[in-house]
Every structure is written in structure tokens, then in C-alpha cells.
mmCIF file of C-alpha atoms in Angstrom:
data_model
loop_
_atom_site.group_PDB
_atom_site.id
_atom_site.type_symbol
_atom_site.label_atom_id
_atom_site.label_comp_id
_atom_site.label_asym_id
_atom_site.label_seq_id
_atom_site.Cartn_x
_atom_site.Cartn_y
_atom_site.Cartn_z
ATOM 1 C CA MET A 7 0.000 0.000 0.000
ATOM 2 C CA LEU A 8 2.902 2.372 0.576
ATOM 3 C CA VAL A 9 4.081 2.026 -2.997
ATOM 4 C CA ALA A 10 0.585 2.602 -4.304
ATOM 5 C CA ALA A 11 0.431 5.642 -2.041
ATOM 6 C CA VAL A 12 3.472 7.158 -3.707
ATOM 7 C CA LEU A 13 1.040 8.084 -6.453
ATOM 8 C CA LEU A 14 -1.092 9.872 -3.857
ATOM 9 C CA ALA A 15 -0.589 13.162 -2.060
ATOM 10 C CA SER A 16 -0.375 11.739 1.449
ATOM 11 C CA SER A 17 0.519 13.338 4.777
ATOM 12 C CA PRO A 18 0.541 12.176 8.399
ATOM 13 C CA LEU A 19 -1.582 15.222 9.205
ATOM 14 C CA LEU A 20 -4.507 13.580 7.458
ATOM 15 C CA PRO A 21 -4.325 9.995 6.226
ATOM 16 C CA ALA A 22 -7.708 10.406 4.523
ATOM 17 C CA LEU A 23 -5.976 12.371 1.806
ATOM 18 C CA ALA A 24 -4.934 9.093 0.235
ATOM 19 C CA GLN A 25 -8.579 8.503 -0.603
ATOM 20 C CA GLN A 26 -8.800 11.557 -2.823
ATOM 21 C CA GLY A 27 -7.162 10.111 -5.933
ATOM 22 C CA ALA A 28 -3.801 9.660 -7.587
ATOM 23 C CA ILE A 29 -1.396 12.393 -8.480
ATOM 24 C CA ASN A 30 -0.755 12.420 -12.188
ATOM 25 C CA LEU A 31 2.930 12.009 -12.991
ATOM 26 C CA GLY A 32 2.371 12.659 -16.672
ATOM 27 C CA ALA A 33 1.245 15.608 -18.742
ATOM 28 C CA GLN A 34 -2.481 14.854 -18.634
ATOM 29 C CA ARG A 35 -4.639 17.419 -16.850
ATOM 30 C CA GLN A 36 -5.607 16.409 -13.318
ATOM 31 C CA ALA A 37 -9.160 16.611 -12.046
ATOM 32 C CA VAL A 38 -10.543 18.806 -9.280
ATOM 33 C CA ARG A 39 -12.172 16.582 -6.663
ATOM 34 C CA ALA A 40 -14.534 17.727 -3.931
ATOM 35 C CA SER A 41 -16.735 15.898 -1.436
ATOM 36 C CA ALA A 42 -19.185 16.921 1.267
ATOM 37 C CA ARG A 43 -21.433 14.721 3.362
ATOM 38 C CA ALA A 44 -23.463 14.502 6.540
ATOM 39 C CA LEU A 45 -22.627 11.536 8.772
ATOM 40 C CA TYR A 46 -24.434 10.363 11.911
ATOM 41 C CA GLN A 47 -22.726 7.906 14.291
ATOM 42 C CA SER A 48 -24.189 6.491 17.507
ATOM 43 C CA TYR A 49 -22.526 3.948 19.827
ATOM 44 C CA ASP A 50 -23.257 2.225 23.158
ATOM 45 C CA ASP A 51 -21.228 0.157 25.564
ATOM 46 C CA ASP A 52 -22.076 -1.120 29.050
ATOM 47 C CA THR A 53 -21.688 2.301 30.661
ATOM 48 C CA LEU A 54 -22.621 5.035 28.186
ATOM 49 C CA SER A 55 -24.268 6.096 24.949
ATOM 50 C CA VAL A 56 -22.662 8.693 22.669
ATOM 51 C CA SER A 57 -23.528 10.044 19.216
ATOM 52 C CA GLN A 58 -21.994 12.459 16.752
ATOM 53 C CA LEU A 59 -23.263 14.353 13.723
ATOM 54 C CA SER A 60 -20.439 15.518 11.462
ATOM 55 C CA ILE A 61 -20.132 17.336 8.147
ATOM 56 C CA PRO A 62 -16.687 16.722 6.605
ATOM 57 C CA LEU A 63 -15.605 18.712 3.553
ATOM 58 C CA SER A 64 -12.608 18.013 1.304
ATOM 59 C CA VAL A 65 -11.266 19.607 -1.878
ATOM 60 C CA THR A 66 -8.267 18.486 -3.939
ATOM 61 C CA ALA A 67 -7.165 20.657 -6.857
ATOM 62 C CA PRO A 68 -4.188 20.546 -9.261
ATOM 63 C CA LEU A 69 -1.806 23.489 -9.509
ATOM 64 C CA GLY A 70 -0.265 22.500 -12.826
ATOM 65 C CA ASN A 71 0.924 19.018 -13.775
ATOM 66 C CA ASP A 72 3.168 18.372 -10.749
ATOM 67 C CA LEU A 73 1.553 20.218 -7.831
ATOM 68 C CA THR A 74 -1.620 19.323 -5.947
ATOM 69 C CA LEU A 75 -3.299 21.300 -3.155
ATOM 70 C CA SER A 76 -5.767 19.659 -0.765
ATOM 71 C CA PHE A 77 -8.000 21.170 1.906
ATOM 72 C CA PHE A 78 -9.964 19.428 4.688
ATOM 73 C CA VAL A 79 -12.242 20.670 7.461
ATOM 74 C CA SER A 80 -15.208 19.311 9.437
ATOM 75 C CA GLN A 81 -18.061 20.547 11.592
ATOM 76 C CA MET A 82 -19.305 18.239 14.333
ATOM 77 C CA SER A 83 -21.708 17.998 17.259
ATOM 78 C CA THR A 84 -21.370 15.275 19.918
ATOM 79 C CA THR A 85 -23.899 14.387 22.629
ATOM 80 C CA GLY A 86 -24.213 11.525 25.108
ATOM 81 C CA ASP A 87 -25.338 10.207 28.471
ATOM 82 C CA LYS A 88 -23.574 11.596 31.546
ATOM 83 C CA MET A 89 -21.320 13.849 29.443
ATOM 84 C CA GLU A 90 -21.137 17.431 28.302
ATOM 85 C CA ASP A 91 -22.200 18.220 24.753
ATOM 86 C CA LEU A 92 -19.316 19.198 22.475
ATOM 87 C CA SER A 93 -19.646 20.925 19.121
ATOM 88 C CA GLY A 94 -17.648 23.127 16.820
ATOM 89 C CA LEU A 95 -15.344 23.328 13.837
ATOM 90 C CA SER A 96 -12.290 21.089 13.559
ATOM 91 C CA ASP A 97 -8.857 22.344 12.623
ATOM 92 C CA ALA A 98 -8.479 22.883 8.887
ATOM 93 C CA GLN A 99 -5.688 21.096 7.058
ATOM 94 C CA LEU A 100 -3.823 22.110 3.924
ATOM 95 C CA ILE A 101 -1.500 19.768 2.062
ATOM 96 C CA LEU A 102 0.681 20.742 -0.886
ATOM 97 C CA SER A 103 2.207 17.830 -2.798
ATOM 98 C CA TYR A 104 4.783 17.766 -5.575
ATOM 99 C CA ALA A 105 5.005 14.571 -7.633
ATOM 100 C CA ARG A 106 7.829 13.849 -10.041
ATOM 101 C CA ARG A 107 9.410 10.927 -11.821
ATOM 102 C CA ALA A 108 12.880 10.099 -10.527
ATOM 103 C CA GLY A 109 14.740 7.806 -12.881
ATOM 104 C CA ALA A 110 12.843 4.539 -13.125
ATOM 105 C CA GLY A 111 10.776 5.411 -10.058
ATOM 106 C CA SER A 112 8.783 8.336 -8.729
ATOM 107 C CA VAL A 113 8.888 10.642 -5.724
ATOM 108 C CA ILE A 114 6.346 12.754 -3.853
ATOM 109 C CA ILE A 115 7.351 15.641 -1.598
ATOM 110 C CA SER A 116 4.553 16.990 0.584
ATOM 111 C CA LEU A 117 4.089 19.776 3.106
ATOM 112 C CA GLY A 118 1.047 19.579 5.358
ATOM 113 C CA ALA A 119 -0.190 22.318 7.660
ATOM 114 C CA ASN A 120 -2.639 22.024 10.547
ATOM 115 C CA LEU A 121 -4.450 25.369 10.835
ATOM 116 C CA PRO A 122 -5.804 26.041 14.372
ATOM 117 C CA THR A 123 -9.358 26.921 13.341
ATOM 118 C CA GLY A 124 -10.986 24.421 15.710
ATOM 119 C CA LYS A 125 -12.434 24.931 19.153
ATOM 120 C CA LYS A 126 -9.912 25.002 22.028
ATOM 121 C CA ASP A 127 -9.967 26.233 25.641
ATOM 122 C CA LEU A 128 -12.522 23.563 26.555
ATOM 123 C CA THR A 129 -14.214 23.350 29.907
ATOM 124 C CA LYS A 130 -13.303 20.376 32.105
ATOM 125 C CA GLU A 131 -16.546 18.614 31.136
ATOM 126 C CA GLU A 132 -16.044 19.286 27.404
ATOM 127 C CA PHE A 133 -12.471 18.033 27.655
ATOM 128 C CA GLU A 134 -13.655 14.748 29.177
ATOM 129 C CA THR A 135 -16.017 14.338 26.210
ATOM 130 C CA ALA A 136 -13.138 15.072 23.815
ATOM 131 C CA VAL A 137 -10.987 12.390 25.483
ATOM 132 C CA LEU A 138 -13.810 9.868 25.138
ATOM 133 C CA ILE A 139 -14.510 10.404 21.430
ATOM 134 C CA SER A 140 -10.797 10.352 20.567
ATOM 135 C CA GLN A 141 -10.671 6.598 21.278
ATOM 136 C CA ARG A 142 -10.136 4.504 18.158
ATOM 137 C CA ALA A 143 -12.649 1.946 19.401
ATOM 138 C CA PHE A 144 -15.483 4.395 18.663
ATOM 139 C CA ASP A 145 -14.030 5.372 15.283
ATOM 140 C CA PHE A 146 -15.757 8.769 15.110
ATOM 141 C CA GLN A 147 -15.367 10.785 11.926
ATOM 142 C CA VAL A 148 -14.181 13.823 13.940
ATOM 143 C CA PRO A 149 -12.193 12.519 16.960
ATOM 144 C CA SER A 150 -10.882 15.950 17.991
ATOM 145 C CA LEU A 151 -11.437 19.676 17.441
ATOM 146 C CA GLY A 152 -8.787 22.345 17.969
ATOM 147 C CA GLN A 153 -5.053 21.916 18.450
ATOM 148 C CA GLY A 154 -2.063 24.133 17.753
ATOM 149 C CA PHE A 155 -0.502 25.099 14.438
ATOM 150 C CA GLY A 156 1.437 22.210 12.928
ATOM 151 C CA LEU A 157 3.680 21.468 9.966
ATOM 152 C CA SER A 158 4.504 18.091 8.451
ATOM 153 C CA PRO A 159 7.049 17.756 5.639
ATOM 154 C CA SER A 160 7.267 14.287 4.091
ATOM 155 C CA VAL A 161 8.902 12.463 1.206
ATOM 156 C CA THR A 162 7.962 9.149 -0.412
ATOM 157 C CA TRP A 163 9.956 7.311 -3.092
ATOM 158 C CA ALA A 164 9.090 4.171 -5.055
ATOM 159 C CA VAL A 165 10.987 2.243 -7.717
ATOM 160 C CA PRO A 166 10.323 -0.983 -9.657
ATOM 161 C CA VAL A 167 12.583 -3.950 -8.859
ATOM 162 C CA GLY A 168 11.292 -6.261 -11.544
ATOM 163 C CA ALA A 169 8.541 -6.673 -14.054
ATOM 164 C CA ASN A 170 5.822 -7.093 -11.403
ATOM 165 C CA THR A 171 7.177 -5.635 -8.145
ATOM 166 C CA ALA A 172 7.955 -2.181 -6.766
ATOM 167 C CA VAL A 173 9.387 -1.120 -3.401
ATOM 168 C CA GLY A 174 9.108 2.186 -1.603
ATOM 169 C CA LEU A 175 10.464 4.170 1.314
ATOM 170 C CA GLY A 176 9.025 7.173 3.086
ATOM 171 C CA ALA A 177 9.728 9.546 5.955
ATOM 172 C CA SER A 178 7.976 12.475 7.590
ATOM 173 C CA TYR A 179 8.478 14.816 10.530
ATOM 174 C CA GLN A 180 5.471 16.365 12.233
ATOM 175 C CA VAL A 181 5.957 19.570 14.222
ATOM 176 C CA ARG A 182 3.162 20.328 16.691
ATOM 177 C CA GLY A 183 2.605 23.831 18.056
ATOM 178 C CA THR A 184 1.508 24.910 21.526
ATOM 179 C CA TYR A 185 -2.109 25.519 22.490
ATOM 180 C CA ARG A 186 -4.379 25.503 25.535
ATOM 181 C CA PRO A 187 -6.750 22.498 25.540
ATOM 182 C CA LEU A 188 -8.410 23.457 28.864
ATOM 183 C CA ASP A 189 -9.707 26.893 29.821
ATOM 184 C CA THR A 190 -8.409 26.416 33.377
ATOM 185 C CA LEU A 191 -4.916 25.402 32.287
ATOM 186 C CA THR A 192 -2.151 27.790 33.284
ATOM 187 C CA GLY A 193 0.548 27.897 30.630
ATOM 188 C CA ASP A 194 0.721 26.355 27.187
ATOM 189 C CA TYR A 195 0.597 22.664 26.389
ATOM 190 C CA THR A 196 2.934 21.410 23.625
ATOM 191 C CA PRO A 197 2.316 17.955 22.147
ATOM 192 C CA GLY A 198 5.451 16.029 21.213
ATOM 193 C CA ASN A 199 6.734 16.101 17.654
ATOM 194 C CA GLU A 200 6.648 12.886 15.602
ATOM 195 C CA ILE A 201 9.042 11.045 13.272
ATOM 196 C CA LEU A 202 7.527 8.496 10.897
ATOM 197 C CA LEU A 203 9.526 5.973 8.841
ATOM 198 C CA THR A 204 7.904 3.542 6.434
ATOM 199 C CA GLY A 205 8.748 0.926 3.842
ATOM 200 C CA GLY A 206 6.739 -1.404 1.681
ATOM 201 C CA LEU A 207 6.259 -3.280 -1.544
ATOM 202 C CA ASP A 208 3.592 -3.907 -4.152
ATOM 203 C CA THR A 209 3.623 -6.973 -6.339
ATOM 204 C CA ARG A 210 1.335 -8.016 -9.163
ATOM 205 C CA LEU A 211 0.347 -11.660 -8.784
ATOM 206 C CA ASN A 212 -1.429 -11.849 -12.147
ATOM 207 C CA THR A 213 -3.393 -9.614 -14.499
ATOM 208 C CA GLU A 214 -6.253 -9.286 -12.004
ATOM 209 C CA SER A 215 -4.698 -9.275 -8.518
ATOM 210 C CA THR A 216 -2.005 -7.497 -6.488
ATOM 211 C CA LEU A 217 -0.505 -7.871 -3.013
ATOM 212 C CA SER A 218 0.821 -4.973 -0.912
ATOM 213 C CA LEU A 219 2.843 -5.038 2.323
ATOM 214 C CA ASP A 220 3.816 -2.092 4.546
ATOM 215 C CA VAL A 221 5.685 -1.499 7.796
ATOM 216 C CA THR A 222 5.566 1.908 9.497
ATOM 217 C CA HIS A 223 7.335 2.989 12.692
ATOM 218 C CA THR A 224 6.461 6.201 14.543
ATOM 219 C CA ILE A 225 8.556 7.807 17.301
ATOM 220 C CA TYR A 226 7.033 10.421 19.618
ATOM 221 C CA ALA A 227 8.805 13.154 21.553
ATOM 222 C CA SER A 228 7.594 14.143 25.035
ATOM 223 C CA ASP A 229 4.508 16.285 25.596
ATOM 224 C CA GLN A 230 5.297 19.385 27.628
ATOM 225 C CA LEU A 231 3.376 21.681 29.947
ATOM 226 C CA ARG A 232 5.077 25.004 30.667
ATOM 227 C CA GLU A 233 8.194 23.547 28.993
ATOM 228 C CA VAL A 234 8.311 20.582 31.418
ATOM 229 C CA ASP A 235 8.055 16.996 30.128
ATOM 230 C CA ILE A 236 4.848 15.432 31.451
ATOM 231 C CA PHE A 237 4.094 12.507 29.110
ATOM 232 C CA GLU A 238 5.796 10.488 26.388
ATOM 233 C CA ALA A 239 3.755 8.213 24.162
ATOM 234 C CA GLY A 240 5.372 4.883 23.390
ATOM 235 C CA SER A 241 6.523 4.299 19.836
ATOM 236 C CA LYS A 242 4.096 2.686 17.392
ATOM 237 C CA THR A 243 4.777 -0.012 14.788
ATOM 238 C CA ASN A 244 2.136 -0.612 12.143
ATOM 239 C CA VAL A 245 2.212 -3.705 9.889
ATOM 240 C CA SER A 246 -0.376 -4.005 7.124
ATOM 241 C CA ALA A 247 -1.141 -6.153 4.110
ATOM 242 C CA MET A 248 -3.697 -5.810 1.319
ATOM 243 C CA TYR A 249 -4.861 -8.206 -1.379
ATOM 244 C CA ARG A 250 -6.705 -6.554 -4.291
ATOM 245 C CA TYR A 251 -8.596 -8.361 -7.040
ATOM 246 C CA VAL A 252 -10.128 -6.427 -9.951
ATOM 247 C CA ARG A 253 -12.231 -7.920 -12.692
ATOM 248 C CA GLY A 254 -14.069 -5.571 -15.018
ATOM 249 C CA PHE A 255 -15.778 -2.919 -12.900
ATOM 250 C CA ASN A 256 -15.810 -5.097 -9.762
ATOM 251 C CA GLU A 257 -13.171 -5.024 -7.036
ATOM 252 C CA LEU A 258 -12.395 -7.133 -3.960
ATOM 253 C CA ARG A 259 -10.084 -5.868 -1.193
ATOM 254 C CA LEU A 260 -8.836 -7.863 1.804
ATOM 255 C CA VAL A 261 -6.851 -5.894 4.402
ATOM 256 C CA GLY A 262 -5.101 -6.874 7.619
ATOM 257 C CA VAL A 263 -3.513 -4.361 10.025
ATOM 258 C CA TYR A 264 -1.694 -4.803 13.337
ATOM 259 C CA ARG A 265 -0.644 -1.814 15.449
ATOM 260 C CA LYS A 266 1.823 -2.449 18.268
ATOM 261 C CA ARG A 267 2.289 0.267 20.890
ATOM 262 C CA ALA A 268 5.176 0.500 23.333
ATOM 263 C CA LYS A 269 4.292 1.500 26.900
ATOM 264 C CA SER A 270 4.008 5.210 27.526
ATOM 265 C CA SER A 271 5.757 7.200 30.254
ATOM 266 C CA GLU A 272 4.225 9.795 32.575
ATOM 267 C CA ARG A 273 5.685 12.254 35.060
ATOM 268 C CA VAL A 274 6.023 10.993 38.637
ATOM 269 C CA ASP A 275 8.044 12.982 41.206
ATOM 270 C CA SER A 276 9.744 15.132 38.531
ATOM 271 C CA VAL A 277 10.796 12.202 36.294
ATOM 272 C CA LEU A 278 9.125 10.259 33.477
ATOM 273 C CA VAL A 279 8.237 6.724 34.596
ATOM 274 C CA THR A 280 7.228 3.934 32.210
ATOM 275 C CA GLN A 281 3.673 2.753 32.857
ATOM 276 C CA THR A 282 2.959 -0.849 33.799
ATOM 277 C CA ILE A 283 -0.131 -0.969 31.549
ATOM 278 C CA GLN A 284 -0.435 0.678 28.150
ATOM 279 C CA THR A 285 -2.383 3.918 27.861
ATOM 280 C CA ILE A 286 -2.969 3.274 24.161
ATOM 281 C CA PRO A 287 -3.737 -0.398 23.453
ATOM 282 C CA ASP A 288 -2.450 -2.640 20.672
ATOM 283 C CA GLN A 289 -4.951 -3.032 17.863
ATOM 284 C CA ALA A 290 -5.697 -5.521 15.087
ATOM 285 C CA ILE A 291 -8.006 -4.979 12.111
ATOM 286 C CA VAL A 292 -9.248 -7.344 9.424
ATOM 287 C CA ARG A 293 -11.335 -5.810 6.657
ATOM 288 C CA ALA A 294 -13.049 -7.011 3.491
ATOM 289 C CA SER A 295 -14.834 -4.926 0.868
ATOM 290 C CA TYR A 296 -16.397 -5.829 -2.445
ATOM 291 C CA ARG A 297 -17.425 -3.171 -4.940
ATOM 292 C CA MET A 298 -19.767 -4.188 -7.754
ATOM 293 C CA ARG A 299 -21.066 -2.077 -10.601
ATOM 294 C CA LEU A 300 -24.752 -2.584 -11.294
ATOM 295 C CA GLN A 301 -25.646 -0.373 -14.268
ATOM 296 C CA SER A 302 -24.785 3.055 -15.701
ATOM 297 C CA ALA A 303 -22.023 3.576 -13.101
ATOM 298 C CA VAL A 304 -24.377 2.764 -10.203
ATOM 299 C CA ALA A 305 -22.244 0.852 -7.677
ATOM 300 C CA LEU A 306 -22.583 -0.962 -4.364
ATOM 301 C CA THR A 307 -19.696 -1.619 -1.974
ATOM 302 C CA PHE A 308 -20.239 -4.227 0.742
ATOM 303 C CA LEU A 309 -18.105 -3.886 3.890
ATOM 304 C CA ALA A 310 -17.148 -6.261 6.711
ATOM 305 C CA GLU A 311 -14.564 -5.438 9.363
ATOM 306 C CA GLY A 312 -13.310 -6.832 12.648
ATOM 307 C CA ARG A 313 -11.565 -4.508 15.152
ATOM 308 C CA PHE A 314 -9.804 -5.888 18.225
ATOM 309 C CA PHE A 315 -8.221 -3.873 21.070
ATOM 310 C CA ASN A 316 -6.044 -5.181 23.896
ATOM 311 C CA LYS A 317 -6.514 -4.104 27.495
ATOM 312 C CA SER A 318 -5.391 -0.542 28.262
ATOM 313 C CA LYS A 319 -4.926 1.491 31.416
ATOM 314 C CA ARG A 320 -8.528 2.678 31.276
ATOM 315 C CA TYR A 321 -10.451 -0.004 29.345
ATOM 316 C CA PRO A 322 -10.654 -3.831 29.143
ATOM 317 C CA LYS A 323 -10.225 -5.787 25.914
ATOM 318 C CA ARG A 324 -12.754 -4.779 23.291
ATOM 319 C CA SER A 325 -13.851 -6.464 20.059
ATOM 320 C CA MET A 326 -16.226 -5.137 17.399
ATOM 321 C CA ILE A 327 -17.584 -6.323 14.071
ATOM 322 C CA ASP A 328 -18.736 -3.772 11.473
ATOM 323 C CA VAL A 329 -20.949 -4.695 8.515
ATOM 324 C CA GLY A 330 -22.336 -2.262 5.986
ATOM 325 C CA VAL A 331 -22.931 -1.051 2.467
ATOM 326 C CA VAL A 332 -21.827 2.035 0.511
ATOM 327 C CA PRO A 333 -24.072 2.806 -2.486
ATOM 328 C CA SER A 334 -22.993 5.269 -5.198
ATOM 329 C CA TYR A 335 -25.427 6.785 -7.697
ATOM 330 C CA PRO A 336 -24.383 9.222 -10.462
ATOM 331 C CA ILE A 337 -26.688 12.234 -10.797
ATOM 332 C CA SER A 338 -24.594 13.872 -13.535
ATOM 333 C CA PRO A 339 -21.376 13.067 -15.434
ATOM 334 C CA GLN A 340 -19.417 14.976 -12.765
ATOM 335 C CA THR A 341 -21.443 14.349 -9.599
ATOM 336 C CA SER A 342 -22.319 11.224 -7.609
ATOM 337 C CA LEU A 343 -24.590 10.742 -4.623
ATOM 338 C CA VAL A 344 -22.862 8.464 -2.104
ATOM 339 C CA GLY A 345 -24.421 6.829 0.951
ATOM 340 C CA ARG A 346 -22.894 4.929 3.858
ATOM 341 C CA PHE A 347 -24.670 2.550 6.231
ATOM 342 C CA VAL A 348 -22.680 0.521 8.787
ATOM 343 C CA TYR A 349 -23.846 -1.477 11.809
ATOM 344 C CA THR A 350 -21.462 -2.277 14.688
ATOM 345 C CA LEU A 351 -21.869 -5.130 17.171
ATOM 346 C CA GLY A 352 -19.683 -6.524 19.934
ATOM 347 C CA THR A 353 -18.258 -4.825 23.013
ATOM 348 C CA ILE A 354 -19.499 -1.575 21.485
ATOM 349 C CA THR A 355 -22.724 -1.562 19.466
ATOM 350 C CA GLY A 356 -24.036 1.146 17.196
ATOM 351 C CA LEU A 357 -24.642 2.432 13.714
ATOM 352 C CA GLU A 358 -23.272 4.832 11.152
ATOM 353 C CA ALA A 359 -25.397 6.451 8.450
ATOM 354 C CA GLY A 360 -24.522 9.175 6.018
ATOM 355 C CA VAL A 361 -25.078 10.679 2.622
ATOM 356 C CA GLY A 362 -23.023 13.089 0.553
ATOM 357 C CA LEU A 363 -21.874 14.345 -2.819
ATOM 358 C CA GLU A 364 -18.653 13.611 -4.685
ATOM 359 C CA ILE A 365 -17.714 15.935 -7.546
ATOM 360 C CA ILE A 366 -14.998 15.400 -10.169
ATOM 361 C CA LEU A 367 -14.388 18.262 -12.615
#
């Protein structure tokens, strides 16, 4: 998947950018792509019920043959039992990507910026809601609102190593600015910067199927409050594999992901001490999707996913199964109406329903 992503304007500031379409490394004119949708998500576990209505917006536009500019922002409103309501605009994100052929391979250089347009200075009760919805187990569309200004330069390079295989390497450095997450906090909070290193390969098995493998390692610097180290997230290693089968207008994807987290450290008596139990749990994902074209570009994508989380400092082991369907209906040559309906069962139960427009000009 990494090597396929070298044809995409990707950034650690917003992984969803990779869904926006490939960067054209040739002379053909690129398309302007825009999407907007309304998404409702509601989940329950043994202790609480929480729901979120979000409106994500994304625009990707070419600036010539080699440059691409992307913009992302979301509005959200979250409510739930025994928690404070939280609503507002998320931070906006800009990503500028430059794609170029480099010998037999290709390279993408990107610069992402996190613009602090989102809500900050939360009350204690709002902050507790923000901590809850940021958990990956809930998988909310908008897991956070405002943070500080951030920059993320990255480079990705891929090269063929045979008739059917290509390998790639990538690196990025994310700089996170100071901000005040709580209105009662005295002094600025500075999240730790991040270094991300990744490598992978894509191989074509036959004319209809491909296999992709990726390994990514992320290193986190210490979070600081008033320039004092207070927390250091453990490093993260992500291993993923994808099998893709395409026949005509139909496509099958099988994906497996395992995320391993090292134990974090927190400040105790003026020093950082490694925790005995992880704050952020290890996670495994298995996912299958099948997209079939019905008629006149009308398409249905069927989804099935299993998500499994180890025990963490705050929560026990959790396991969820997601099943759903994503219909797509063209209403003009440039515009499609896209729905999304997903049901979740397991440790957390719930549903996800949304509808939106995708435009390609």
C-alpha cells in the first residue's frame, strides 16, 4: 500500500488524503475533486451512549501538472449520556504535494499544515467528552477539534525492482505547536513532535490481482506543559497487508492491520516513569470490501470489518464487528450521490449512516 500511495498526495496530518485520488505524474490534466457529506454515528457500551453528527468537507485541486493542493475541514456535534455536549469546527488542514518521476521510479514531496481553526480552551466537562470520542474503538469521523498550528514535511519514493514488483520508502516529521486544551490550564501545552519511517512493496500476482505489504514505525517526543516533560507516548509499529482483485468494474479488497504500541511514560516525582499498563492499546483490524457495478455507473460496496483492542490502562479488551454497504449513484457526469450505512456489534454496538456528494471536474 505504501508504494501505491506514492502516487497519492499523502501526509501524516490527514491519512484520509490518500482517498482523494492519484497524483498524475504525466502531462495529462488532473481533475478537481470535492466531497461533502453529513454523517451520523451512535454507539453504546455497558456504561454510556454517545452520538456524533459531522459534516466533513474536502477539496483536492491541481496546480499545474506536478503540484496538488488539498484542503480538509469538518463541523461536528457530539452528545451523550452523563457527558457534556461538544460541538464546533475542527482544525483545517492544507497539504501541498509535488510529484515527479525520478529515474525509473517516482517521488512525492509533501508539506502539510494544521491550521488552528478548531475549538480550544474547553471546559473540564467538554475536555472529558473530547478524550472519550478520541478513542479509536469508537471510530468517530471527527475525533478531535482544535489543536495548535502544525507542519509536516514528508517524502515518499518508489521504484520498480522487476517486471511485477515495486518497493518504496518514506519519511515524515510532524511539528506540533503549543495551544491551551483546557480553559483552566495555566501555561501552554505542547504535544510532542513525531518522526515516521515507512517501507513497503507492491507486487502483481497476475493480471487481475495485487498484493501490498507495509511497515511503518512512529517515534514520539515528550509532551510538555510550561516547557516541562509530562508525558511520552510509546513508539508505534504498524504492519499491514492488502490483497486486491479487480475484474471488469468489480473489485475485492482484503486488508489486515496490526498496530503495536510501546508503553508510555508519565511524570512521577519530577521524572518520566514507564507505565505498567499501556495507555494506548495494541490493535488488530481485518477488513473485506467488495465493490460491484450494477448499471450506468451505479455501484454498491459491501463492507465487513473486525476490530480488536487489547486491554489498556482505562479499558478492558474490546472487540467489534462492522458490517455495511456504501451505495454510489451518479446524478450527472461529474457528480455522484454516495451513501454509507454501517452497523457495529460486539463490546461496542451502534450504527453509522450518512449521505453526501462527490464531484470530479
